[in-house]
Coordinates of C-alpha atoms in Angstrom, one line a residue:
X1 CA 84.2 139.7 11.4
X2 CA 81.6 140.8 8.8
X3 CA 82.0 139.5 5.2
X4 CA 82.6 143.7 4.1
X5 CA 85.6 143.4 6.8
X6 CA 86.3 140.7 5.2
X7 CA 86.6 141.7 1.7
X8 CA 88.5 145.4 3.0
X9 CA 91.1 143.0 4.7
X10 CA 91.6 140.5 1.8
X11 CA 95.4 141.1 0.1
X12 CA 94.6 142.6 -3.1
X13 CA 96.4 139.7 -4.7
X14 CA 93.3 137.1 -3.8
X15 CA 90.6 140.0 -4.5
X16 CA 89.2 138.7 -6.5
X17 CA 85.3 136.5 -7.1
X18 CA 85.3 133.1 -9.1
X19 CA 83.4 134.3 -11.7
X20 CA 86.4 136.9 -12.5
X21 CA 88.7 134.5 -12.2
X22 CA 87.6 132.1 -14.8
X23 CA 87.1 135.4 -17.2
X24 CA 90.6 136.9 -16.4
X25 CA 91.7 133.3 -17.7
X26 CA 89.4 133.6 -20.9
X27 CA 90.6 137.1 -21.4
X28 CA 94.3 136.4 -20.8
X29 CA 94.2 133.2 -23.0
X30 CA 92.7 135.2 -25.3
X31 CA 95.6 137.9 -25.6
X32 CA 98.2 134.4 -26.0
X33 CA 95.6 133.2 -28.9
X34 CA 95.7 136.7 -30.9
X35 CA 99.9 137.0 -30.1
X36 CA 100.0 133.0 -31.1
X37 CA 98.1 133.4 -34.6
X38 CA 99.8 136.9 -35.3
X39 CA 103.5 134.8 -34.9
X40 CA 101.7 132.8 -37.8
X41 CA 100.2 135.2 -40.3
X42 CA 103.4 136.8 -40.3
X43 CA 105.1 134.6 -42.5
X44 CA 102.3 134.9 -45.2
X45 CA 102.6 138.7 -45.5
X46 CA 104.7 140.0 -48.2
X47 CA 102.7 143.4 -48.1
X48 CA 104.9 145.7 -46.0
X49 CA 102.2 147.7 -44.7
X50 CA 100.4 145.1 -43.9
X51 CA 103.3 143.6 -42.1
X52 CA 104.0 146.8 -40.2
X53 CA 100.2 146.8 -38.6
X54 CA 100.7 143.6 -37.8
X55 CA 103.9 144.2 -35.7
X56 CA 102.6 147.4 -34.2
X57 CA 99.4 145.3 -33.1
X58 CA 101.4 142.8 -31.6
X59 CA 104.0 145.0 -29.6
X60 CA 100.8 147.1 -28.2
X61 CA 99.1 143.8 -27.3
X62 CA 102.0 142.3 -25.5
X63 CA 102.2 145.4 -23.3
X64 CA 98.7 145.2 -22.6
X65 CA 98.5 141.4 -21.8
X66 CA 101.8 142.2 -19.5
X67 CA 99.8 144.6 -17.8
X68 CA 96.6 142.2 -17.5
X69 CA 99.0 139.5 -15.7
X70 CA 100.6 142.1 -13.5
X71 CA 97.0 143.8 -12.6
X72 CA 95.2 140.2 -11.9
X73 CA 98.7 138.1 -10.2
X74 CA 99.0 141.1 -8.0
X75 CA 95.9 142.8 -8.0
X76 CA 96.7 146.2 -7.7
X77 CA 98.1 149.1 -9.8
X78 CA 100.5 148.1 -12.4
X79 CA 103.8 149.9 -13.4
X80 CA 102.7 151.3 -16.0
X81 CA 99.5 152.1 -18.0
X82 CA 98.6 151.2 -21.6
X83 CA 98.8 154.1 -23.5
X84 CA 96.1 154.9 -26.6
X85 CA 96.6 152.7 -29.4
X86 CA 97.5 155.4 -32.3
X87 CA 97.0 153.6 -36.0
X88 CA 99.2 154.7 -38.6
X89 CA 96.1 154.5 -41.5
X90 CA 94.2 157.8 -42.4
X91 CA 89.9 157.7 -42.0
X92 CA 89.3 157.5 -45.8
X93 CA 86.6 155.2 -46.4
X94 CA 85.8 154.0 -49.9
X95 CA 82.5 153.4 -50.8
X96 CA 80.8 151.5 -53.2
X97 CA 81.0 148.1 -55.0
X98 CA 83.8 147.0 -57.8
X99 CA 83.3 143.9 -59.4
X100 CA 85.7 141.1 -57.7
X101 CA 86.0 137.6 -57.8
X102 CA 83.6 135.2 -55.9
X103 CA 85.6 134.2 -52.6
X104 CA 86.1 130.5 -51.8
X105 CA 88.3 128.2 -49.0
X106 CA 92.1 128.5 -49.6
X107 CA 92.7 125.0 -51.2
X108 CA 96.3 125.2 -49.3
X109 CA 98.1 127.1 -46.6
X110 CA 100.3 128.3 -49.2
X111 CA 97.1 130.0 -50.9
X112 CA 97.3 132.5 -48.1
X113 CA 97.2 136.2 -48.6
X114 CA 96.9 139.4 -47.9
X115 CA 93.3 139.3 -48.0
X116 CA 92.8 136.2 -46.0
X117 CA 95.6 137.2 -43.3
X118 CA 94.0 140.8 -42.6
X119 CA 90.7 139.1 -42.3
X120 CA 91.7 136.6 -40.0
X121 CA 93.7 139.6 -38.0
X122 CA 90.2 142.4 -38.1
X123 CA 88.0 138.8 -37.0
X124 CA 90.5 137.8 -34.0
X125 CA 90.9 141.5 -32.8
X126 CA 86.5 142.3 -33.2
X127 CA 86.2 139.3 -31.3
X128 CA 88.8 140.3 -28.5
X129 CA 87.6 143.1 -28.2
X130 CA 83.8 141.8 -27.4
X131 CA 84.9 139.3 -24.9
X132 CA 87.1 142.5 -23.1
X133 CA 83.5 144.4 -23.0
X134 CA 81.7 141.7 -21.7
X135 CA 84.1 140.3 -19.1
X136 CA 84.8 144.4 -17.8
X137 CA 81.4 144.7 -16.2
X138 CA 81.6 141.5 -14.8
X139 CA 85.3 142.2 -12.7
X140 CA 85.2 142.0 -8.9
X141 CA 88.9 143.8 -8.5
X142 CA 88.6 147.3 -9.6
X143 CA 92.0 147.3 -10.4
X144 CA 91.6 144.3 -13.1
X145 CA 88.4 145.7 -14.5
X146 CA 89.8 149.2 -15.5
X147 CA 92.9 147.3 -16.8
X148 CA 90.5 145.6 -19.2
X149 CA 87.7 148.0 -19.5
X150 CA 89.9 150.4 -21.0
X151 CA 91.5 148.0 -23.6
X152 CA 88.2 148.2 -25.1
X153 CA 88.6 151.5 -27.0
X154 CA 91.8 150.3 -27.9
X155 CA 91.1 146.8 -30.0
X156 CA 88.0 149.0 -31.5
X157 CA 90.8 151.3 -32.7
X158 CA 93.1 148.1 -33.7
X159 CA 90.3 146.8 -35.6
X160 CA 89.2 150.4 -37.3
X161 CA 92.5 150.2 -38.3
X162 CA 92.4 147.0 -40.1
X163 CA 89.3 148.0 -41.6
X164 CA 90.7 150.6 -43.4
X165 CA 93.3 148.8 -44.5
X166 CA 91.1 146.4 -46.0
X167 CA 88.6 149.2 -47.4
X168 CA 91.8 150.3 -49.2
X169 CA 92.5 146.9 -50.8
X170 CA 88.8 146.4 -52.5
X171 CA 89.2 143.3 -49.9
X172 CA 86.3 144.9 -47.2
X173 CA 84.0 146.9 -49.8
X174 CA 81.1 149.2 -48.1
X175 CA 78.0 149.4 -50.0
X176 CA 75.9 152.8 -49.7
X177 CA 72.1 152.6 -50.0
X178 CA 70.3 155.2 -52.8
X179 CA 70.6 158.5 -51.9
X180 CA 66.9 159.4 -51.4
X181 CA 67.0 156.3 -49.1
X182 CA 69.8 157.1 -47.1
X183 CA 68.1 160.7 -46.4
X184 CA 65.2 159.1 -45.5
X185 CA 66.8 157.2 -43.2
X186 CA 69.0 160.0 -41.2
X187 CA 66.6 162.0 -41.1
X188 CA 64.2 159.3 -39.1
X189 CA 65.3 160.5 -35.8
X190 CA 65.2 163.6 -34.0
X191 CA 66.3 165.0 -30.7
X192 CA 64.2 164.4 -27.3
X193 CA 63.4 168.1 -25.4
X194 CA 62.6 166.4 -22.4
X195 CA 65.7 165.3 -20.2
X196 CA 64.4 164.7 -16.9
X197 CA 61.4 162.1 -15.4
X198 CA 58.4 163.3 -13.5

């Protein structure tokens, strides 16, 4: 029997190369760690907005890692698909710098914030999110690899989300260069006419 016999005969179950194992453990450790460290940042959010993203992260990432377990334990279809994560924040970005105070470490746990908790939350979800896009286009099972290929969009949405929540607190500020620079600089590109190789 040929090895592509093989491989068309395995039980989806064990379809899967040793490479994608050790990921799909990276990846589904990786959902525990973010569920783990949300459990704790709860308790140092009085914000209730804050709080509520928080929640609807972590209900939305539960149902995704349940789906990652069913996809790569059974290795086919799961029950159900993840949906699109929809934030609750509006796109309004605030630009520009306000004069804050200089950060430093938290000299306790009980020092813990706001600020601190959402950065913790938008640095845990950006780096999620990286290790989903890097480990998708290395999945064997196709099954497994569109589970976790489309989570991407999802944790960039998830950390948009935080982001703006952030941007809204003067905790993540966003600088603008000079006008005449920025112009200069979107306006250093232009489209290609030729679409096709000779």
């Amino acid at each position: 029997m040929s090895n592509h016999q093989q491989s068309e005969n395995m039980m989806p179950n064990v379809n899967h190369g040793g490479h994608e194992i050790f990921d799909a453990h990276e990846v589904l450790s990786g959902f525990i760690n973010v569920l783990d460290q949300y459990q704790l940042f709860d308790q140092h959010i009085k914000d209730q907005e804050l709080k509520a993203i928080l929640n609807h992260q972590y209900t939305f990432i539960t149902d995704v890692y349940n789906i990652a377990v069913e996809a790569f334990t059974q290795g086919k279809k799961p029950s159900h698909v993840s949906q699109p994560y929809e934030m609750n924040q509006n796109n309004d970005v605030i630009y520009g710098l306000t004069p804050s105070q200089p950060k430093k470490p938290n000299q306790s746990v009980n020092d813990m914030n706001e600020h601190g908790v959402s950065g913790h939350m938008l640095g845990l979800i950006k780096s999620t999110g990286s290790l989903l896009a890097m480990t998708a286009a290395e999945m064997t099972n196709p099954v497994l690899r569109r589970v976790v290929a489309d989570s991407v969009p999802n944790f960039i949405e998830m950390a948009y989300e935080i982001f703006l929540y952030q941007n809204k607190h003067r905790y993540y500020q966003v600088p603008q260069l000079a006008p005449q620079d920025m112009t200069q600089m979107i306006k250093s590109f232009a489209p290609s006419t030729k679409n096709i190789i000779n």
